[in-house]
Coordinates of C-alpha atoms in Angstrom, one line a residue:
M1 CA 5.9 135.1 20.7
G2 CA 3.1 132.5 20.9
T3 CA 0.0 134.5 19.7
M4 CA -3.1 133.3 18.0
P5 CA -2.6 133.0 14.2
E6 CA -2.6 136.3 12.3
R7 CA -3.6 138.0 15.6
T8 CA -7.1 136.7 15.3
V9 CA -8.7 138.9 17.9
V10 CA -7.3 142.1 16.3
S11 CA -8.4 141.0 12.9
T12 CA -11.9 140.2 14.0
L13 CA -12.2 143.5 15.8
L14 CA -11.1 145.4 12.6
V15 CA -13.7 143.5 10.6
L16 CA -16.4 144.4 13.1
L17 CA -15.2 148.0 13.1
S18 CA -15.5 148.2 9.3
L19 CA -19.0 146.7 9.4
T20 CA -20.3 149.0 12.2
V21 CA -18.8 152.4 11.3
G22 CA -18.7 152.3 7.5
C23 CA -17.3 155.1 5.3
T24 CA -18.4 157.9 7.5
S25 CA -16.7 156.7 10.7
P26 CA -15.0 159.5 12.6
V27 CA -12.4 157.0 13.8
V28 CA -10.8 156.3 10.5
R29 CA -10.3 159.3 8.3
S30 CA -10.9 159.2 4.5
Q31 CA -7.8 158.4 2.6
T32 CA -6.4 158.9 -0.9
P33 CA -5.1 155.8 -2.8
D34 CA -1.5 156.7 -2.0
T35 CA -1.9 157.1 1.8
E36 CA -2.3 154.6 4.7
P37 CA -5.3 154.7 7.1
I38 CA -4.8 157.2 9.9
I39 CA -6.2 156.3 13.3
E40 CA -7.1 159.4 15.2
E41 CA -5.6 159.6 18.6
R42 CA -8.4 159.9 21.2
T43 CA -8.3 159.6 24.9
T44 CA -11.1 157.9 26.8
T45 CA -12.3 159.6 30.0
T46 CA -12.5 157.1 32.9
V47 CA -14.0 157.2 36.3
G48 CA -10.5 157.8 37.7
D49 CA -10.1 161.0 35.6
M50 CA -13.1 162.4 37.4
A51 CA -13.0 161.0 40.9
Q52 CA -10.6 159.8 43.7
I53 CA -11.0 157.0 46.2
W54 CA -12.4 157.7 49.6
G55 CA -12.2 155.5 52.7
M56 CA -9.2 153.2 51.9
R57 CA -7.0 154.1 54.8
P58 CA -7.2 152.0 58.0
M59 CA -8.8 153.8 60.9
M60 CA -7.4 153.5 64.5
I61 CA -9.9 153.2 67.4
E62 CA -8.9 153.0 71.0
G63 CA -10.2 152.6 74.6
L64 CA -9.3 152.1 78.2
A65 CA -10.3 148.8 79.8
L66 CA -10.0 146.4 82.6
T67 CA -8.3 143.0 82.4
T68 CA -9.2 140.4 85.0
N69 CA -8.2 136.8 85.9
L70 CA -4.5 137.6 86.1
D71 CA -2.3 135.3 88.3
N72 CA -1.5 138.1 90.8
T73 CA 0.6 139.8 88.1
G74 CA -1.6 142.9 87.8
S75 CA -1.3 146.3 89.6
D76 CA -3.2 149.2 91.0
P77 CA -3.0 152.0 88.4
P78 CA -1.8 155.5 89.4
A79 CA -4.3 158.3 90.0
N80 CA -4.2 159.9 86.6
S81 CA -6.6 160.8 83.8
Q82 CA -6.6 157.2 82.5
R83 CA -7.8 155.8 85.8
R84 CA -10.4 158.5 86.1
I85 CA -11.8 157.8 82.6
L86 CA -12.0 154.0 83.3
V87 CA -13.6 154.5 86.8
D88 CA -16.2 156.8 85.3
D89 CA -16.9 154.2 82.6
M90 CA -17.2 151.4 85.1
K91 CA -19.7 153.5 87.2
R92 CA -21.8 154.1 84.1
R93 CA -21.9 150.3 83.6
G94 CA -23.0 149.7 87.1
V95 CA -19.8 148.2 88.5
D96 CA -19.8 148.3 92.3
K97 CA -16.7 149.8 94.0
P98 CA -14.6 150.2 90.8
N99 CA -11.6 151.5 92.7
T100 CA -11.5 148.4 94.9
L101 CA -11.6 146.2 91.8
L102 CA -8.8 148.2 90.2
S103 CA -6.6 147.7 93.3
L104 CA -6.6 143.9 93.1
P105 CA -3.4 142.1 91.9
S106 CA -5.6 140.0 89.6
T107 CA -6.6 143.1 87.5
S108 CA -4.9 145.7 85.4
L109 CA -5.8 148.8 83.5
V110 CA -5.0 148.4 79.9
I111 CA -5.0 150.3 76.7
I112 CA -6.9 148.6 73.8
R113 CA -6.6 149.4 70.1
A114 CA -8.0 148.1 66.9
K115 CA -7.7 149.0 63.2
I116 CA -10.9 149.3 61.2
P117 CA -10.0 148.2 57.7
P118 CA -11.6 149.7 54.6
G119 CA -15.0 148.2 53.8
L120 CA -15.7 146.9 57.3
R121 CA -19.4 146.1 57.8
K122 CA -21.4 146.3 61.0
G123 CA -21.1 143.0 62.9
D124 CA -17.6 142.1 61.5
R125 CA -14.9 140.9 63.9
L126 CA -11.6 142.7 64.6
D127 CA -8.4 141.8 66.4
V128 CA -7.8 143.9 69.5
E129 CA -4.3 144.9 70.6
V130 CA -3.9 145.0 74.4
L131 CA -1.1 146.8 76.2
T132 CA -0.3 148.3 79.6
P133 CA 0.3 152.0 80.0
S134 CA 4.0 153.1 80.1
R135 CA 4.2 153.5 83.9
S136 CA 2.1 150.5 84.8
E137 CA 3.5 148.1 87.4
T138 CA 1.7 145.1 85.8
E139 CA 4.1 142.2 85.3
S140 CA 2.1 140.1 82.9
L141 CA -1.3 139.9 81.1
R142 CA -1.0 136.1 80.6
N143 CA -4.4 134.4 80.8
G144 CA -6.1 137.7 81.3
W145 CA -9.7 138.3 80.3
L146 CA -10.8 141.7 79.0
M147 CA -14.1 142.9 80.3
Q148 CA -16.4 144.3 77.7
S149 CA -15.2 147.8 76.6
R150 CA -15.9 150.4 74.0
L151 CA -13.5 151.3 71.2
Q152 CA -13.7 154.7 69.6
E153 CA -11.6 157.4 68.0
M154 CA -9.6 159.2 70.7
A155 CA -7.5 162.4 70.5
V156 CA -5.8 164.7 73.0
L157 CA -7.2 168.3 72.6
G158 CA -6.5 171.1 75.1
N159 CA -4.7 168.6 77.4
K160 CA -7.8 166.5 77.6
I161 CA -8.6 163.2 76.1
R162 CA -11.5 163.6 73.7
T163 CA -13.5 160.6 72.4
G164 CA -15.9 160.0 69.5
E165 CA -18.8 157.6 69.2
P166 CA -18.2 153.9 70.0
L167 CA -17.4 152.0 66.8
A168 CA -16.8 148.6 68.3
L169 CA -17.2 146.5 71.5
A170 CA -14.3 144.4 72.7
A171 CA -14.0 141.5 75.2
G172 CA -12.2 138.1 75.5
A173 CA -9.1 136.2 76.3
V174 CA -5.7 137.9 76.0
V175 CA -3.0 136.0 74.1
V176 CA 0.3 137.6 75.2
D177 CA 3.1 138.3 72.6
A178 CA 5.6 136.3 74.6
L179 CA 3.6 133.2 73.7
M180 CA 3.8 133.8 70.0
E181 CA 7.4 135.0 70.0
G182 CA 8.9 132.6 72.6
E183 CA 9.5 133.5 76.2
G184 CA 10.8 137.1 76.2
D185 CA 11.1 140.2 78.3
R186 CA 8.5 142.0 80.4
V187 CA 7.3 144.0 77.4
S188 CA 6.2 140.9 75.5
E189 CA 4.4 139.7 78.7
T190 CA 2.5 142.9 79.0
R191 CA 1.4 143.2 75.4
G192 CA -1.0 140.9 73.5
R193 CA -4.1 140.6 71.5
I194 CA -7.6 139.2 71.5
L195 CA -8.2 137.3 68.3
G196 CA -11.4 138.5 66.7
G197 CA -12.2 140.1 70.1
A198 CA -14.0 143.2 68.8
L199 CA -17.5 143.4 67.2
S200 CA -18.0 146.4 64.9
T201 CA -21.1 148.5 65.7
K202 CA -21.0 150.6 62.5
S203 CA -20.1 150.1 58.9
R204 CA -17.4 152.2 57.2
E205 CA -18.3 153.9 54.0
L206 CA -16.3 153.5 50.8
G207 CA -16.7 155.6 47.8
L208 CA -15.5 158.1 45.3
I209 CA -14.9 161.8 45.8
L210 CA -15.4 163.8 42.7
K211 CA -12.5 166.1 41.8
P212 CA -13.3 169.8 42.2
D213 CA -13.6 170.5 38.4
H214 CA -16.1 167.7 38.1
Q215 CA -18.4 168.2 41.1
S216 CA -22.0 168.4 40.0
V217 CA -25.2 166.4 40.5
R218 CA -25.0 165.4 36.8
A219 CA -21.4 164.1 37.0
S220 CA -22.1 162.2 40.2
A221 CA -25.1 160.5 38.6
R222 CA -23.1 159.7 35.5
I223 CA -20.4 158.0 37.5
G224 CA -23.0 156.1 39.4
D225 CA -24.6 154.9 36.1
V226 CA -21.4 153.7 34.4
V227 CA -20.2 151.9 37.6
N228 CA -23.6 150.2 38.0
R229 CA -23.6 149.0 34.4
R230 CA -20.4 147.2 35.2
F231 CA -21.1 146.0 38.8
H232 CA -24.2 144.9 40.7
T233 CA -25.1 143.0 43.8
F234 CA -28.3 141.3 45.1
D235 CA -30.2 142.6 48.1
R236 CA -32.8 140.1 49.3
G237 CA -33.1 138.8 45.7
T238 CA -33.3 142.3 44.2
K239 CA -30.6 143.3 41.7
R240 CA -28.9 146.6 42.7
G241 CA -26.0 148.6 41.5
V242 CA -23.0 149.0 43.7
A243 CA -22.9 152.8 43.3
I244 CA -25.1 155.2 45.1
P245 CA -24.6 158.9 44.2
K246 CA -25.1 160.7 47.6
R247 CA -24.4 164.3 46.6
D248 CA -22.7 166.3 43.9
S249 CA -19.2 165.4 45.2
F250 CA -19.6 161.9 46.6
V251 CA -20.6 158.4 45.2
E252 CA -20.9 155.6 47.8
I253 CA -19.6 152.3 46.6
T254 CA -20.8 148.9 48.0
V255 CA -18.1 146.2 47.8
H256 CA -18.9 143.5 45.2
S257 CA -18.5 140.1 46.9
R258 CA -16.0 138.9 44.3
Y259 CA -13.6 141.6 45.3
R260 CA -14.1 141.7 49.1
N261 CA -10.6 140.3 49.7
N262 CA -8.9 142.6 47.2
L263 CA -10.4 146.1 47.6
V264 CA -7.5 147.8 46.0
R265 CA -8.1 145.9 42.7
Y266 CA -11.8 146.6 43.0
F267 CA -11.2 150.3 43.0
R268 CA -8.5 150.1 40.3
V269 CA -11.0 148.4 38.1
I270 CA -13.8 151.0 39.0
Q271 CA -11.4 153.9 38.2
S272 CA -10.7 152.3 34.8
I273 CA -14.3 152.2 33.7
P274 CA -14.9 154.5 30.7
I275 CA -17.4 157.3 31.3
S276 CA -18.6 157.3 27.8
E277 CA -17.4 155.2 24.9
S278 CA -19.0 154.4 21.6
P279 CA -18.7 150.8 20.3
H280 CA -16.2 151.7 17.5
K281 CA -14.1 153.7 20.0
M282 CA -14.1 150.7 22.4
I283 CA -12.9 148.4 19.6
E284 CA -10.1 150.9 18.7
R285 CA -9.0 151.0 22.3
M286 CA -9.2 147.2 22.7
I287 CA -6.8 146.8 19.8
S288 CA -4.4 149.2 21.5
L289 CA -4.8 147.4 24.9
E290 CA -4.1 144.0 23.4
G291 CA -0.8 145.2 22.2
D292 CA 0.0 146.6 25.7
L293 CA -1.2 143.4 27.3
R294 CA 1.5 141.4 25.4
N295 CA 4.2 143.7 26.9
P296 CA 5.4 142.2 30.2
K297 CA 6.0 145.6 31.7
E298 CA 2.5 146.8 30.9
A299 CA 0.6 143.6 31.3
L300 CA -0.6 144.0 34.9
S301 CA -2.0 147.5 34.5
T302 CA -3.4 146.7 31.1
A303 CA -5.3 143.7 32.4
V304 CA -7.1 145.8 34.9
K305 CA -8.2 148.2 32.2
L306 CA -9.6 145.3 30.2
E307 CA -11.2 143.9 33.3
A308 CA -13.1 147.2 33.7
L309 CA -14.8 146.6 30.3
G310 CA -16.3 143.3 31.6
K311 CA -17.2 140.4 29.4
E312 CA -16.4 142.3 26.2
A313 CA -12.7 142.0 27.1
V314 CA -12.7 138.2 27.6
P315 CA -11.6 137.3 24.0
T316 CA -8.6 139.7 24.3
L317 CA -7.6 138.3 27.7
L318 CA -7.9 134.7 26.4
S319 CA -5.8 135.5 23.4
V320 CA -2.6 135.9 25.4
L321 CA -2.9 132.8 27.6
D322 CA -0.4 131.1 25.4
S323 CA 2.2 133.9 25.7
D324 CA 5.9 133.0 26.3
S325 CA 5.8 135.5 29.2
Q326 CA 4.7 134.2 32.6
I327 CA 3.6 137.7 33.8
V328 CA 1.5 138.2 30.7
R329 CA -0.2 134.9 31.1
F330 CA -0.7 135.6 34.8
A331 CA -2.0 139.1 34.3
A332 CA -4.7 137.9 31.8
A333 CA -5.6 134.9 34.1
E334 CA -6.0 137.1 37.1
S335 CA -8.5 139.4 35.3
L336 CA -10.3 136.3 33.8
A337 CA -10.7 134.9 37.3
Y338 CA -12.5 138.1 38.5
L339 CA -14.6 137.7 35.4
D340 CA -15.2 134.1 36.6
R341 CA -13.7 132.4 33.6
S342 CA -12.4 128.9 34.3
E343 CA -9.6 129.2 31.7
A344 CA -7.8 131.2 34.4
I345 CA -7.5 128.4 36.9
P346 CA -4.5 126.4 35.6
H347 CA -2.4 129.5 35.2
L348 CA -3.2 130.8 38.6
K349 CA -2.5 127.5 40.2
N350 CA 0.8 127.3 38.4
A351 CA 1.7 130.8 39.6
A352 CA 0.8 130.0 43.2
I353 CA 3.1 126.9 43.1
H354 CA 6.1 128.4 41.4
E355 CA 6.3 132.2 41.9
P356 CA 6.1 133.6 45.4
A357 CA 5.7 137.2 44.1
L358 CA 2.4 136.2 42.5
R359 CA 1.2 133.7 45.1
W360 CA -1.0 136.1 47.1
H361 CA -2.7 137.4 44.0
A362 CA -3.2 134.0 42.5
I363 CA -4.7 132.5 45.6
T364 CA -6.9 135.5 46.2
A365 CA -8.2 135.4 42.6
L366 CA -8.9 131.7 42.9
G367 CA -10.8 132.3 46.1
S368 CA -12.9 134.9 44.4
M369 CA -14.3 132.4 41.9
V370 CA -17.5 130.3 42.3
S371 CA -16.3 127.5 40.1
S372 CA -15.9 124.0 41.7
D373 CA -12.7 123.7 39.6
S374 CA -11.2 126.7 41.5
R375 CA -12.0 125.1 44.8
E376 CA -10.3 121.9 43.6
A377 CA -7.2 123.9 42.6
L378 CA -7.1 125.4 46.1
A379 CA -7.4 121.9 47.6
D380 CA -4.5 120.8 45.5
L381 CA -2.4 123.7 46.7
M382 CA -2.8 122.5 50.3
Q383 CA -0.7 119.4 49.3
I384 CA 2.4 121.2 48.1
E385 CA 5.7 122.0 50.0
S386 CA 5.3 125.7 50.4
D387 CA 3.9 126.4 53.9
E388 CA 2.3 129.7 52.9
A389 CA 0.7 128.2 49.8
R390 CA -0.7 125.4 51.9
Y391 CA -2.1 127.6 54.5
G392 CA -3.1 130.4 52.1
A393 CA -5.2 127.9 50.1
F394 CA -6.7 126.6 53.3
Y395 CA -7.6 130.1 54.4
A396 CA -9.2 130.9 51.0
I397 CA -11.4 127.8 51.1
M398 CA -12.4 128.5 54.7
D399 CA -13.2 132.1 53.8
A400 CA -15.5 131.0 51.0
N401 CA -17.2 128.2 52.9
P402 CA -16.3 127.2 56.5
R403 CA -18.4 124.0 56.1
D404 CA -16.4 122.7 53.1
P405 CA -15.5 119.2 54.1
V406 CA -11.9 119.7 52.8
V407 CA -11.2 122.3 55.6
K408 CA -14.1 121.7 58.1
G409 CA -12.7 121.3 61.6
E410 CA -14.0 121.1 65.2
I411 CA -14.6 123.9 67.7
I412 CA -13.5 122.7 71.1
D413 CA -15.4 124.1 74.0
D414 CA -15.6 127.6 72.4
T415 CA -11.9 127.9 73.0
L416 CA -10.3 127.2 69.6
S417 CA -10.9 125.4 66.3
I418 CA -8.8 122.5 65.2
H419 CA -8.5 121.3 61.6
E420 CA -6.8 118.1 60.5
I421 CA -5.7 118.1 56.8
P422 CA -4.5 114.8 55.4
S423 CA -1.2 115.2 53.6
D424 CA 1.7 113.2 52.3
R425 CA 4.0 116.2 52.5
A426 CA 6.2 117.2 55.5
P427 CA 3.9 117.6 58.5
L428 CA 3.1 121.2 59.6
V429 CA 1.4 122.7 62.6
H430 CA -0.1 126.1 61.8
I431 CA -1.1 128.5 64.5
R432 CA -3.1 131.7 64.1
K433 CA -2.1 134.8 66.0
T434 CA -4.6 137.0 64.2
N435 CA -8.3 136.8 63.3
R436 CA -9.3 133.7 65.3
P437 CA -8.0 131.0 67.7
E438 CA -7.2 128.2 65.3
I439 CA -4.8 125.4 64.9
V440 CA -4.4 123.5 61.6
L441 CA -2.5 120.2 61.4
F442 CA -1.3 119.3 57.9
G443 CA -0.4 115.6 57.9
Q444 CA -1.5 112.4 59.5
D445 CA -0.6 111.4 63.0
I446 CA 1.5 114.3 64.2
T447 CA 2.9 113.1 67.4
V448 CA 4.9 114.2 70.5
T449 CA 7.8 112.0 71.1
T450 CA 8.1 110.4 74.5
P451 CA 9.6 110.4 77.2
V452 CA 9.1 114.1 77.8
A453 CA 7.3 116.6 80.1
I454 CA 5.5 119.5 78.5
F455 CA 4.0 122.5 80.3
A456 CA 0.8 124.1 79.0
G457 CA 0.9 127.3 81.0
K458 CA 1.5 127.4 84.7
K459 CA -1.3 125.0 85.8
I460 CA -1.3 122.1 83.2
M461 CA 1.5 119.6 82.6
A462 CA 1.6 116.6 80.2
K463 CA 4.1 113.9 81.3
S464 CA 4.9 110.7 79.5
D465 CA 3.2 107.6 80.7
G466 CA 4.7 104.9 78.6
S467 CA 5.9 105.0 75.0
D468 CA 2.7 106.4 73.4
R469 CA 0.6 107.9 76.2
F470 CA 0.5 111.1 78.3
K471 CA -0.7 111.8 81.8
V472 CA -2.1 115.3 81.6
S473 CA -2.6 117.0 85.0
R474 CA -4.1 120.3 86.2
F475 CA -2.8 121.8 89.4
E476 CA -4.7 124.4 91.4
L477 CA -4.0 125.6 94.9
G478 CA -6.5 124.3 97.4
K479 CA -8.0 121.7 95.0
N480 CA -7.2 118.1 94.1
D481 CA -5.3 117.5 90.9
T482 CA -7.4 116.7 87.9
V483 CA -5.9 114.0 85.6
I484 CA -6.7 112.8 82.1
Y485 CA -4.8 110.2 80.0
C486 CA -4.4 110.6 76.3
S487 CA -2.3 109.3 73.4
N488 CA 0.8 111.1 72.2
N489 CA -1.0 112.3 69.1
L490 CA -0.9 116.1 69.1
S491 CA -4.6 116.5 68.3
D492 CA -5.5 114.3 71.3
L493 CA -3.1 116.3 73.5
I494 CA -4.7 119.6 72.4
R495 CA -8.2 118.3 73.1
T496 CA -7.2 117.0 76.5
I497 CA -5.6 120.4 77.5
V498 CA -8.9 122.1 76.6
K499 CA -10.9 119.6 78.6
L500 CA -8.8 120.6 81.6
D501 CA -10.0 124.2 81.2
G502 CA -6.9 125.1 79.3
S503 CA -7.0 128.2 77.1
Y504 CA -5.8 128.9 73.6
T505 CA -2.8 130.4 75.4
D506 CA -2.1 127.2 77.2
V507 CA -2.4 125.1 74.0
V508 CA 0.0 127.4 72.1
A509 CA 2.4 127.2 75.1
A510 CA 2.4 123.4 75.0
I511 CA 3.1 123.3 71.3
N512 CA 5.9 125.8 71.6
H513 CA 7.4 123.8 74.5
A514 CA 7.3 120.6 72.5
K515 CA 8.9 122.4 69.5
Q516 CA 11.7 123.8 71.7
N517 CA 12.6 120.5 73.3
G518 CA 12.6 118.7 69.9
S519 CA 9.8 116.3 70.7
L520 CA 7.3 117.5 68.1
S521 CA 7.3 115.6 64.8
A522 CA 6.3 118.6 62.6
R523 CA 7.3 122.2 61.8
V524 CA 5.4 125.0 63.6
K525 CA 4.5 128.2 61.7
F526 CA 2.5 131.3 62.8
D527 CA 0.3 133.1 60.3
A528 CA 2.1 131.8 57.3
L529 CA -0.1 133.6 54.8
P530 CA 1.2 134.8 51.4
K531 CA 2.0 138.5 51.3
P532 CA 1.3 141.1 48.5
G533 CA 4.0 143.7 47.7
R534 CA 6.8 141.4 46.5
E535 CA 9.0 142.1 43.5
Y536 CA 8.8 140.0 40.4
N537 CA 11.9 139.5 38.3
L538 CA 11.5 140.3 34.6
E539 CA 15.0 139.5 33.5
D540 CA 14.9 136.7 30.8
E541 CA 11.3 136.2 31.9
S542 CA 10.0 135.7 28.4
A543 CA 12.4 132.9 27.7
K544 CA 11.0 130.7 30.5
E545 CA 8.7 127.8 29.8
P546 CA 5.2 127.7 31.5
G547 CA 5.8 126.3 35.0
E548 CA 9.5 126.9 35.0
R549 CA 10.5 129.0 38.0
I550 CA 12.6 132.1 37.5
P551 CA 15.8 132.3 39.6
A552 CA 15.1 134.4 42.7
D553 CA 18.7 135.8 42.8
K554 CA 18.2 137.8 39.6
K555 CA 17.3 141.4 40.6
D556 CA 18.5 143.4 37.6
D557 CA 15.0 143.9 36.2
S558 CA 12.0 143.6 38.5
L559 CA 8.4 144.6 38.5
S560 CA 6.4 145.5 41.6
V561 CA 3.4 143.2 42.0
G562 CA 2.3 144.9 45.2
N563 CA -1.2 145.5 46.5
G564 CA -0.6 149.2 46.6
L565 CA -3.2 151.8 46.1
P566 CA -4.2 152.8 42.6
S567 CA -2.1 155.5 40.9
G568 CA -2.9 159.0 41.8
K569 CA -3.9 160.4 45.2
V570 CA -6.3 158.7 47.5
H571 CA -8.7 161.1 49.1
D572 CA -9.6 160.4 52.7
Q573 CA -11.2 162.6 55.3
S574 CA -10.2 162.6 59.0
G575 CA -7.4 160.1 58.3
V576 CA -10.0 157.5 57.3

């Protein structure tokens, strides 16, 4: 195994141990000449031993709302409790003659839902699911517009619908499922979503619930103190700890910016923070943890324990970066990234390229760093063959800095954003169906082959006008046709459709139509983001060279690299 000579880190720690604790150290017992040193077995109490996580489960909020602007595909809802609730809400908002509005074929009563994720802050955006009730006669929600509505917790109690306080406000254009999944049945026409269509009106608390045997003001304060020694944030330039003891049983936790895209890891690290540990005891434990870190089956969990110690663990993590085992190198590099050490970058980049099971974790860790080298590594990942690695890297850069010139795009008439990424790889059109209306074009000069006719919804058609030009027309009953000419470049066609008042739905319809008739010179993918929760194969893993990919068909020995919750129970109240 490729370790540092004579296990340098361990030797150094043992020297430090002898210098700091001397002959009276309670860690190493006195010994007679014919006996070996005996290291006392001691367990370190951690935050996780005293407290459980609170607030990590998604929270569902719902509402009843009105969708307008339908192409006579709506319906008059039946006289039931849902209609009464919506009518009462419309009256409170000052809508004149709500029943008349509901009866129009251009409107439909809909159910709206959204999931509030852990750590959501006031003002954050959420996707909104939109669907018609089970007995609705509405035929399609295509091109519908959701009037502003409230989302709240809802429950049926005593045969009545009970609601809580509003937690988000929703409005916007509905993108039906049929558009993302290809033309389908009535169900896919009457279900859809509004990308980023809800604005949260309240933050969600995250924190730690102290276990019953540990609930006290002193214990709560103690946990807050050790967490704040490890993590802090800045509020208007003032340094503040992330933990706020609220009562004897609860410590509120603010999310550190470096972990905002990996909350599970954040709480795993927090739960691994020692409550009280002397310097010599920490050295003793570091020696043990280094040995565990070199074990491929223990590396991921051990790296988190070392990460909890902060910068003191850096030498131990660095010492295994030359290991023969890819998972050992990766585990150390992931922790080093969250400690913002640049030595992690080449190992994470390599994992993102070669190992799908590690890709999400590698890209997320690279995105957490503030180093310009990590940004360059992500930019390089946008140029490889893997679609999910390309878009995952794009997403990470956008999330860190939307104005970064590598990913900066153009918002067209507040309808969608379009981003053109130069690439020598196979061209790719990436479409978002969550989070925001966005189209990313990987590759130069993605074109639509002529001659062809392409429909962008029911009112816009693009028809060939020569070998490299399109005539794009908008048809409306009672109005003269509006015509614009453009090149057969896909980005020009998208911009022209939007100029003709085309929606994101219309643009996606046009791209889908071009893909289906074989006229588009690129692959089309929807939400091709890397996913956590994949299995990593350990069989013969240690024999592989750095950068060599492990065969995907070997399943005899695998390790879960999922983004699951930390070990032990997660304590949540009211299903939060």
